[in-house]
Coordinates of C-alpha atoms in Angstrom, one line a residue:
M1 CA -69.0 28.5 -33.5
T2 CA -70.7 26.1 -31.1
L3 CA -73.4 23.8 -32.4
S4 CA -76.5 23.4 -30.3
T5 CA -77.6 19.9 -29.3
N6 CA -81.1 18.8 -28.9
A7 CA -82.4 16.3 -26.2
A8 CA -81.8 13.4 -28.5
G9 CA -78.1 14.2 -28.7
E10 CA -78.2 15.5 -32.3
S11 CA -76.3 18.6 -33.3
Q12 CA -77.8 20.9 -35.8
G13 CA -76.8 19.6 -39.2
R14 CA -75.2 16.3 -38.1
R15 CA -75.8 13.3 -36.0
R16 CA -73.4 12.2 -33.3
T17 CA -72.9 8.6 -32.6
P18 CA -71.1 6.8 -29.7
V19 CA -67.5 6.0 -30.4
P20 CA -66.4 2.3 -29.9
S21 CA -63.1 1.2 -28.5
P22 CA -60.4 1.3 -31.2
Q23 CA -59.8 -2.4 -30.5
Y24 CA -63.3 -3.3 -31.8
A25 CA -64.0 -0.4 -34.1
S26 CA -62.9 -2.4 -37.2
T27 CA -65.7 -3.8 -39.2
G28 CA -63.4 -6.2 -41.1
L29 CA -64.3 -9.9 -41.3
D30 CA -62.5 -12.4 -39.1
V31 CA -60.5 -15.0 -41.0
W32 CA -63.0 -17.8 -40.3
T33 CA -66.0 -15.9 -41.6
M34 CA -64.0 -14.5 -44.6
M35 CA -62.7 -17.9 -45.8
N36 CA -66.1 -19.6 -45.2
Q37 CA -67.8 -17.0 -47.3
V38 CA -65.2 -17.4 -50.1
A39 CA -65.7 -21.2 -49.9
A40 CA -69.4 -20.8 -50.0
S41 CA -69.2 -18.7 -53.1
V42 CA -67.8 -21.6 -55.1
N43 CA -69.3 -24.4 -53.1
A44 CA -65.8 -25.5 -52.0
V45 CA -65.0 -28.5 -49.9
N46 CA -64.6 -27.0 -46.4
L47 CA -61.3 -28.2 -44.9
G48 CA -60.8 -24.8 -43.3
Q49 CA -62.5 -24.4 -39.9
G50 CA -61.8 -27.1 -37.4
Y51 CA -65.4 -28.3 -36.8
M52 CA -66.5 -31.8 -37.4
S53 CA -68.5 -32.4 -40.5
Y54 CA -70.0 -35.6 -39.1
P55 CA -72.4 -36.2 -36.2
P56 CA -71.3 -37.1 -32.6
K57 CA -71.6 -40.7 -31.6
E58 CA -75.1 -41.7 -30.7
F59 CA -74.4 -42.3 -27.0
I60 CA -73.1 -38.7 -26.7
K61 CA -76.2 -37.2 -28.4
R62 CA -78.4 -39.3 -26.2
A63 CA -76.6 -38.1 -23.1
A64 CA -77.5 -34.5 -24.0
Q65 CA -81.1 -35.4 -24.9
E66 CA -81.7 -37.2 -21.6
A67 CA -80.2 -34.3 -19.7
L68 CA -82.4 -31.8 -21.4
V69 CA -85.7 -33.4 -20.3
E70 CA -84.8 -33.6 -16.7
N71 CA -86.5 -30.6 -15.1
T72 CA -83.8 -29.8 -12.5
H73 CA -81.3 -29.4 -15.4
N74 CA -82.9 -26.3 -16.8
Q75 CA -81.8 -23.7 -14.3
Y76 CA -78.5 -22.1 -13.3
A77 CA -75.7 -24.4 -12.5
P78 CA -73.3 -23.5 -9.6
P79 CA -70.5 -21.2 -11.0
R80 CA -67.9 -23.9 -10.3
G81 CA -70.0 -26.5 -12.2
R82 CA -72.5 -29.3 -11.8
P83 CA -71.3 -31.8 -9.2
G84 CA -71.6 -34.7 -11.6
L85 CA -69.4 -33.1 -14.2
L86 CA -66.9 -32.0 -11.6
E87 CA -66.7 -35.6 -10.4
Q88 CA -66.0 -37.0 -13.8
V89 CA -63.5 -34.3 -14.8
G90 CA -61.8 -35.0 -11.4
I91 CA -61.6 -38.7 -12.1
H92 CA -60.2 -38.0 -15.6
F93 CA -57.5 -35.7 -14.4
A94 CA -56.6 -37.9 -11.4
N95 CA -55.7 -40.6 -13.9
R96 CA -54.1 -38.1 -16.4
L97 CA -52.0 -36.3 -13.9
A98 CA -51.4 -39.3 -11.5
R99 CA -52.5 -37.3 -8.5
P100 CA -55.7 -37.0 -6.5
I101 CA -57.9 -34.1 -7.6
D102 CA -60.2 -32.3 -5.2
A103 CA -63.2 -31.5 -7.4
S104 CA -64.4 -28.9 -4.8
S105 CA -61.4 -26.7 -5.1
E106 CA -59.1 -27.8 -7.9
L107 CA -61.5 -27.7 -10.8
S108 CA -63.8 -25.2 -12.5
I109 CA -66.2 -25.7 -15.4
H110 CA -66.3 -23.1 -18.1
A111 CA -68.3 -22.0 -21.2
G112 CA -65.8 -23.7 -23.5
A113 CA -62.0 -23.8 -23.2
N114 CA -61.7 -20.3 -24.7
E115 CA -63.7 -18.9 -21.7
A116 CA -61.4 -20.9 -19.4
L117 CA -58.4 -19.2 -21.1
L118 CA -60.0 -15.8 -20.7
S119 CA -60.7 -16.4 -17.1
V120 CA -57.1 -17.3 -16.3
F121 CA -55.8 -14.2 -18.1
T122 CA -58.4 -12.1 -16.3
A123 CA -57.5 -13.6 -12.9
F124 CA -53.7 -13.1 -13.2
L125 CA -53.2 -9.9 -15.3
E126 CA -53.8 -6.4 -14.1
H127 CA -54.8 -3.4 -16.3
G128 CA -52.3 -0.6 -16.5
K129 CA -49.3 -2.6 -15.2
G130 CA -47.7 -3.6 -18.5
Q131 CA -47.8 -7.2 -17.6
E132 CA -46.8 -9.7 -20.3
V133 CA -47.7 -13.1 -21.6
I134 CA -45.4 -15.3 -23.7
L135 CA -47.0 -16.9 -26.7
M136 CA -45.3 -19.5 -28.9
E137 CA -46.1 -18.8 -32.6
P138 CA -48.0 -19.9 -34.5
A139 CA -50.5 -19.2 -31.7
F140 CA -54.2 -19.9 -31.6
D141 CA -55.8 -16.6 -32.7
Q142 CA -57.9 -16.2 -29.5
Y143 CA -54.9 -15.9 -27.2
T144 CA -53.9 -12.4 -28.2
P145 CA -57.3 -10.6 -27.9
N146 CA -58.0 -12.5 -24.6
I147 CA -54.7 -11.2 -23.2
I148 CA -55.4 -7.6 -24.4
M149 CA -58.9 -7.7 -23.0
S150 CA -57.4 -8.7 -19.7
G151 CA -55.0 -5.8 -19.6
G152 CA -51.9 -7.7 -20.7
K153 CA -49.4 -7.5 -23.5
P154 CA -48.7 -10.5 -25.7
V155 CA -45.0 -11.2 -26.4
Y156 CA -44.3 -13.7 -29.3
V157 CA -41.6 -16.3 -29.6
P158 CA -41.9 -18.4 -32.8
L159 CA -41.3 -22.1 -33.3
R160 CA -38.8 -22.4 -36.1
V161 CA -38.3 -25.3 -38.6
Q162 CA -35.0 -27.0 -37.9
C163 CA -34.3 -29.9 -40.3
A164 CA -30.9 -29.3 -42.1
D165 CA -31.3 -32.3 -44.3
K166 CA -34.7 -31.4 -45.7
D167 CA -36.3 -28.5 -47.6
P168 CA -39.8 -27.8 -46.3
A169 CA -40.8 -26.4 -49.7
K170 CA -39.9 -29.8 -51.3
D171 CA -39.9 -32.4 -48.6
V172 CA -42.4 -33.8 -46.1
I173 CA -41.2 -32.9 -42.5
S174 CA -42.3 -33.7 -39.0
S175 CA -44.1 -31.5 -36.6
H176 CA -41.3 -32.3 -34.2
D177 CA -39.0 -30.4 -36.6
W178 CA -40.7 -27.2 -35.4
K179 CA -38.4 -26.2 -32.5
L180 CA -38.6 -23.7 -29.7
D181 CA -35.3 -21.9 -29.1
M182 CA -35.1 -21.9 -25.3
E183 CA -32.5 -19.1 -25.2
E184 CA -34.9 -17.0 -27.3
L185 CA -37.7 -17.9 -25.0
E186 CA -35.8 -16.8 -21.9
A187 CA -34.6 -13.6 -23.5
A188 CA -38.2 -12.6 -24.1
I189 CA -38.9 -12.7 -20.3
N190 CA -38.5 -9.6 -18.1
E191 CA -39.8 -8.2 -14.8
N192 CA -43.2 -7.7 -16.4
T193 CA -43.7 -11.3 -17.6
R194 CA -46.4 -13.2 -15.7
I195 CA -47.6 -16.1 -17.9
I196 CA -46.2 -18.6 -20.4
V197 CA -48.9 -20.3 -22.6
V198 CA -48.0 -23.9 -23.6
N199 CA -50.2 -25.4 -26.3
T200 CA -49.7 -29.2 -26.7
P201 CA -50.8 -30.9 -28.9
H202 CA -50.3 -27.8 -30.9
N203 CA -52.7 -26.0 -33.2
P204 CA -51.9 -25.6 -36.1
V205 CA -48.6 -27.4 -36.3
G206 CA -49.6 -30.6 -34.7
K207 CA -46.5 -30.7 -32.6
V208 CA -46.6 -32.7 -29.3
F209 CA -44.0 -31.2 -27.0
S210 CA -41.5 -33.8 -25.7
R211 CA -40.7 -34.3 -22.0
E212 CA -37.3 -32.7 -22.5
E213 CA -38.9 -29.6 -24.1
L214 CA -41.5 -29.3 -21.3
E215 CA -38.8 -29.7 -18.7
Q216 CA -36.8 -26.9 -20.2
I217 CA -39.9 -24.6 -20.4
G218 CA -40.8 -25.6 -16.8
A219 CA -37.3 -24.7 -15.6
I220 CA -37.5 -21.3 -17.2
A221 CA -40.9 -20.7 -15.7
A222 CA -39.7 -21.7 -12.2
R223 CA -36.6 -19.4 -12.5
H224 CA -38.8 -16.4 -13.2
N225 CA -41.8 -17.5 -11.0
L226 CA -44.2 -17.6 -14.0
L227 CA -47.7 -19.1 -14.3
I228 CA -47.9 -21.8 -16.9
L229 CA -51.2 -21.9 -18.8
A230 CA -51.4 -25.3 -20.4
D231 CA -53.8 -25.4 -23.3
E232 CA -54.3 -29.2 -23.8
V233 CA -57.6 -29.4 -25.6
Y234 CA -56.3 -32.0 -28.0
E235 CA -54.9 -34.2 -25.2
H236 CA -56.4 -37.4 -26.6
L237 CA -55.6 -36.8 -30.2
T238 CA -52.0 -38.0 -30.6
Y239 CA -50.6 -40.4 -33.2
G240 CA -47.8 -42.6 -32.1
V241 CA -46.3 -40.3 -29.6
E242 CA -47.1 -39.7 -25.9
H243 CA -48.9 -36.5 -24.7
I244 CA -47.3 -35.3 -21.5
S245 CA -49.1 -32.8 -19.3
I246 CA -46.5 -30.3 -18.1
A247 CA -48.4 -30.3 -14.7
T248 CA -47.1 -33.8 -14.1
L249 CA -43.4 -32.7 -14.1
P250 CA -41.7 -32.1 -10.8
G251 CA -42.6 -28.8 -9.3
M252 CA -45.0 -27.9 -12.1
W253 CA -48.4 -28.7 -10.6
E254 CA -48.0 -25.7 -8.2
R255 CA -47.6 -23.2 -11.1
T256 CA -49.8 -24.7 -13.8
V257 CA -53.5 -24.3 -14.8
T258 CA -54.5 -26.9 -17.4
V259 CA -57.4 -26.2 -19.8
G260 CA -59.4 -28.8 -21.6
S261 CA -62.5 -29.0 -23.8
A262 CA -65.5 -31.3 -24.1
G263 CA -65.9 -30.0 -27.6
K264 CA -62.6 -31.4 -28.8
M265 CA -62.8 -34.5 -26.6
F266 CA -66.2 -35.6 -27.7
G267 CA -66.6 -33.9 -31.1
V268 CA -69.2 -31.4 -29.9
T269 CA -67.7 -28.0 -30.4
G270 CA -71.1 -26.3 -30.2
W271 CA -71.8 -27.4 -26.7
R272 CA -69.2 -24.9 -25.3
V273 CA -68.2 -26.8 -22.2
G274 CA -64.6 -26.7 -21.0
W275 CA -62.7 -26.8 -17.7
S276 CA -59.6 -25.6 -15.9
V277 CA -57.6 -27.8 -13.5
G278 CA -54.9 -26.8 -11.0
P279 CA -54.1 -26.1 -7.4
A280 CA -56.8 -24.4 -5.4
E281 CA -54.8 -21.2 -5.0
L282 CA -54.8 -20.9 -8.9
I283 CA -58.3 -22.1 -9.6
Q284 CA -60.0 -19.9 -7.0
P285 CA -59.1 -16.6 -8.7
T286 CA -59.8 -18.3 -12.1
L287 CA -63.3 -19.2 -10.8
S288 CA -63.8 -15.7 -9.5
A289 CA -63.1 -14.3 -12.9
H290 CA -65.3 -16.9 -14.6
T291 CA -68.2 -15.9 -12.3
R292 CA -67.9 -12.3 -13.4
I293 CA -67.5 -13.1 -17.1
V294 CA -70.4 -15.5 -17.6
F295 CA -71.4 -16.5 -14.1
T296 CA -72.0 -20.1 -15.1
S297 CA -72.1 -22.4 -18.1
N298 CA -74.8 -24.5 -19.8
T299 CA -76.5 -26.7 -17.2
P300 CA -78.0 -29.5 -19.4
L301 CA -74.9 -29.9 -21.5
Q302 CA -72.7 -30.1 -18.4
E303 CA -74.9 -33.1 -17.4
G304 CA -74.6 -34.4 -20.9
V305 CA -70.8 -34.2 -20.8
A306 CA -70.8 -35.9 -17.4
S307 CA -72.8 -38.8 -18.8
A308 CA -70.5 -38.9 -21.9
F309 CA -67.5 -39.3 -19.7
K310 CA -69.0 -42.4 -18.1
L311 CA -70.2 -43.9 -21.3
A312 CA -66.9 -43.2 -23.1
K313 CA -65.2 -45.7 -20.9
E314 CA -67.8 -48.4 -21.7
N315 CA -67.6 -47.7 -25.4
D316 CA -63.7 -47.4 -25.6
F317 CA -64.5 -44.1 -27.2
L318 CA -61.2 -42.3 -26.9
N319 CA -59.1 -45.1 -28.4
I320 CA -61.6 -45.6 -31.3
Q321 CA -61.8 -41.9 -31.9
R322 CA -58.0 -41.6 -32.0
Q323 CA -57.8 -44.4 -34.6
E324 CA -60.5 -42.7 -36.7
Y325 CA -58.6 -39.4 -36.7
E326 CA -55.3 -41.1 -37.5
R327 CA -57.0 -42.8 -40.5
R328 CA -58.3 -39.4 -41.7
R329 CA -54.9 -37.8 -41.2
N330 CA -53.3 -40.5 -43.3
R331 CA -55.9 -40.1 -46.0
L332 CA -55.3 -36.3 -46.3
M333 CA -51.6 -36.8 -46.3
A334 CA -51.9 -39.3 -49.1
I335 CA -54.0 -36.8 -51.1
F336 CA -51.2 -34.3 -51.0
D337 CA -48.6 -36.9 -51.7
D338 CA -50.6 -37.7 -54.9
V339 CA -50.7 -34.1 -56.1
G340 CA -47.1 -33.3 -55.2
L341 CA -47.3 -30.9 -52.3
P342 CA -45.2 -31.5 -49.1
Y343 CA -46.6 -31.0 -45.6
V344 CA -45.9 -31.2 -41.9
V345 CA -46.8 -34.6 -40.5
P346 CA -48.8 -33.8 -37.3
D347 CA -48.2 -35.9 -34.2
G348 CA -51.4 -34.5 -32.6
A349 CA -54.6 -32.4 -33.1
Y350 CA -56.4 -32.6 -36.4
Y351 CA -54.7 -30.1 -38.7
L352 CA -52.3 -30.5 -41.6
L353 CA -50.0 -27.7 -42.6
V354 CA -49.3 -28.0 -46.4
N355 CA -46.4 -26.1 -48.0
A356 CA -47.8 -24.6 -51.2
A357 CA -44.6 -22.8 -52.3
A358 CA -44.7 -24.7 -55.5
I359 CA -48.0 -23.2 -56.6
K360 CA -47.5 -20.6 -59.3
I361 CA -50.2 -18.0 -59.2
P362 CA -50.5 -16.2 -62.6
N363 CA -49.1 -12.7 -62.4
D364 CA -52.3 -11.1 -63.7
Y365 CA -54.6 -13.0 -61.3
K366 CA -57.2 -10.6 -59.8
F367 CA -57.8 -10.6 -56.0
P368 CA -60.5 -8.6 -54.2
D369 CA -59.4 -5.7 -52.1
F370 CA -60.2 -7.5 -48.8
I371 CA -57.8 -10.3 -49.8
E372 CA -55.1 -8.1 -51.4
E373 CA -54.8 -6.0 -48.2
R374 CA -54.1 -9.1 -46.1
G375 CA -50.9 -10.2 -47.9
A376 CA -49.4 -13.1 -49.7
N377 CA -50.7 -15.9 -47.6
F378 CA -54.3 -14.8 -47.8
K379 CA -53.9 -14.5 -51.6
L380 CA -52.5 -18.1 -51.7
V381 CA -55.5 -19.5 -49.7
Y382 CA -58.0 -17.5 -51.8
F383 CA -56.5 -18.8 -55.0
F384 CA -56.6 -22.4 -53.6
I385 CA -60.3 -22.0 -52.8
K386 CA -61.4 -20.3 -56.0
E387 CA -59.4 -22.4 -58.4
F388 CA -59.3 -25.8 -56.8
G389 CA -62.5 -25.8 -54.8
V390 CA -60.9 -26.8 -51.4
S391 CA -60.8 -24.3 -48.5
G392 CA -58.2 -23.9 -45.9
I393 CA -57.0 -21.2 -43.4
P394 CA -54.1 -18.9 -43.9
P395 CA -51.8 -19.7 -40.9
T396 CA -50.3 -16.1 -41.0
E397 CA -53.4 -15.3 -38.9
F398 CA -51.6 -17.2 -36.1
Y399 CA -48.6 -14.9 -36.2
S400 CA -47.7 -11.4 -35.1
E401 CA -46.6 -9.0 -37.9
P402 CA -42.8 -9.5 -37.5
H403 CA -43.2 -13.3 -37.9
K404 CA -45.9 -13.7 -40.6
H405 CA -43.3 -14.4 -43.2
L406 CA -42.6 -17.7 -41.5
A407 CA -46.0 -19.0 -42.7
N408 CA -46.4 -17.3 -46.1
D409 CA -46.1 -20.6 -48.0
Y410 CA -48.4 -22.7 -45.8
I411 CA -52.1 -23.5 -45.8
R412 CA -53.8 -25.1 -42.8
F413 CA -56.3 -27.9 -43.5
A414 CA -58.5 -29.7 -41.0
F415 CA -59.1 -33.4 -41.3
C416 CA -61.9 -33.7 -38.8
K417 CA -64.1 -34.3 -41.9
T418 CA -66.2 -37.1 -43.5
D419 CA -64.6 -39.7 -45.8
E420 CA -66.9 -38.3 -48.5
G421 CA -65.6 -34.8 -48.0
L422 CA -62.0 -36.0 -48.1
D423 CA -62.7 -38.0 -51.3
E424 CA -64.2 -34.9 -52.9
A425 CA -61.2 -32.9 -51.9
A426 CA -59.0 -35.4 -53.6
K427 CA -60.8 -35.0 -56.9
C428 CA -60.8 -31.3 -56.7
L429 CA -57.1 -31.0 -56.0
Q430 CA -56.1 -32.9 -59.1
S431 CA -56.5 -29.6 -61.0
L432 CA -53.7 -28.0 -59.1
K433 CA -51.0 -30.0 -60.8
R434 CA -51.0 -27.7 -63.8
Y435 CA -50.0 -24.8 -61.5
L436 CA -46.9 -26.6 -60.0
Q437 CA -43.5 -25.1 -60.5
E438 CA -40.0 -26.2 -59.6
T439 CA -39.0 -24.6 -56.3
S440 CA -35.4 -23.4 -55.9

C-alpha cells in the first residue's frame, strides 16, 4: 500500500527526515571531546589535547589587538592572503628553504594548517578515480577524513619501533627508534597513488626525520612522480636535532607543498592562520581549492601574525620558545621517570608517548559502553583519567584498524602546559605506583 504524503513531506503515520551521508551519520563523540568530557567529570589535569594552557606572549596579543582596531582590517582579505603576511611568510621561507620565494605566486594563506591540507588534497585528488594518498602511521587524525572528503583513498604504512637492545614496555626509547620501512612504503604505491604525506616533526611520536630518511622518501616520490605534502607545523620545536624541510633536497622543491601554522609557531591555535608554500604550478590549484572551500581567512589575525613575525625577530622569540618547550618536555619526562613508566623521548613537537603496559587494570573494573566499544587503548586512557586524575589521548586514534595494536600500550600526553599544571600532574600520578606490575 502506498502512503500519501502531505505538502510538508510527512507520510500518514510517520515523519520522513533527510538522510545524511553515511560518512557523517554517526553521532559518536570525537576522541578530543570524549576525553575532555571524561577529564572534566573528575576535574583532571588536562595533558590530552595539544592546546597551550598559558597565554601568548604580550607582543603577540598586542599585534592582534592593534590589527583589530584598524578599520581597513575588518573586511575580506584577498583569497591568497594579506600582502603584509605574504611578505613575512615569504621572508621566513626564503631563509628556511635557502631559495627566493615569490609571495605573489608561491604562497597561499589559509584558515589554519588543516584547511591548507584540505586544499591540497582537494586540488590534487579527483572523485571517482580511486586515487590514493600514502600516510605514515601514527597519522594526525584529520588526514584521513580530509582525503576521503576530497575523493581519495588513504593507504597506511606504519612506523615501527626498531631497537633490538631495548624493550619499549620497560625502557625509555628515542623517537628516532620509530622507523619507516622504505621497501614497505614503496610496495604500498601503485598506479593510483598521487600523494605522500610527510609529517616532520611528527605528531604524536615526536620523530624528526633525518636527511637520509627524507632523501629515501624523496627518491621514491620521484620514481613514481608523486606529490609530497610536507606537514611541518612543528618546524621550530626541535630539541637537539636539526629539522630539515624535504623541499630543500635536490629535485624536491618541484614536487613539494609545505604546510605551516601560526597557531603552532606563536602559540595561538585559536587564530586559525596557516599557509602553504611551493612552486607556482602547485600553489595555484591549491589556492583555487582554498577559494572554493573558505574563500579567504581572517583579515585582522592575518595582520596580527604578520606583525608577530616581525616582532619575533626582535624578541628572539623562536629560540626562547624552543628552550621553554624543552624544559617542559624534560619536566614531564622526569615525572614519568619518578613513577616508573617508560616513554618515547621526542626530538620535536610537544607530545610525549608513554608506555603504560605495566599498569594493571583490575579485572572487574567497569567501563561505560562508549569506552568499552572503542577497545583496549581507550580503556587504558579512561582508567588513567578516572583513577589518577591526569588526561591523555589514546594514540590508537591515529591508526587504521589493522595497525591499532601497535599503540595499545601507549598514551599521548601534551607538554604545552603551565608549570603549575605539570606540578599538579606529578602529584596525581604518584597514585599509579600501586597499579604497576612486572612486564614480561
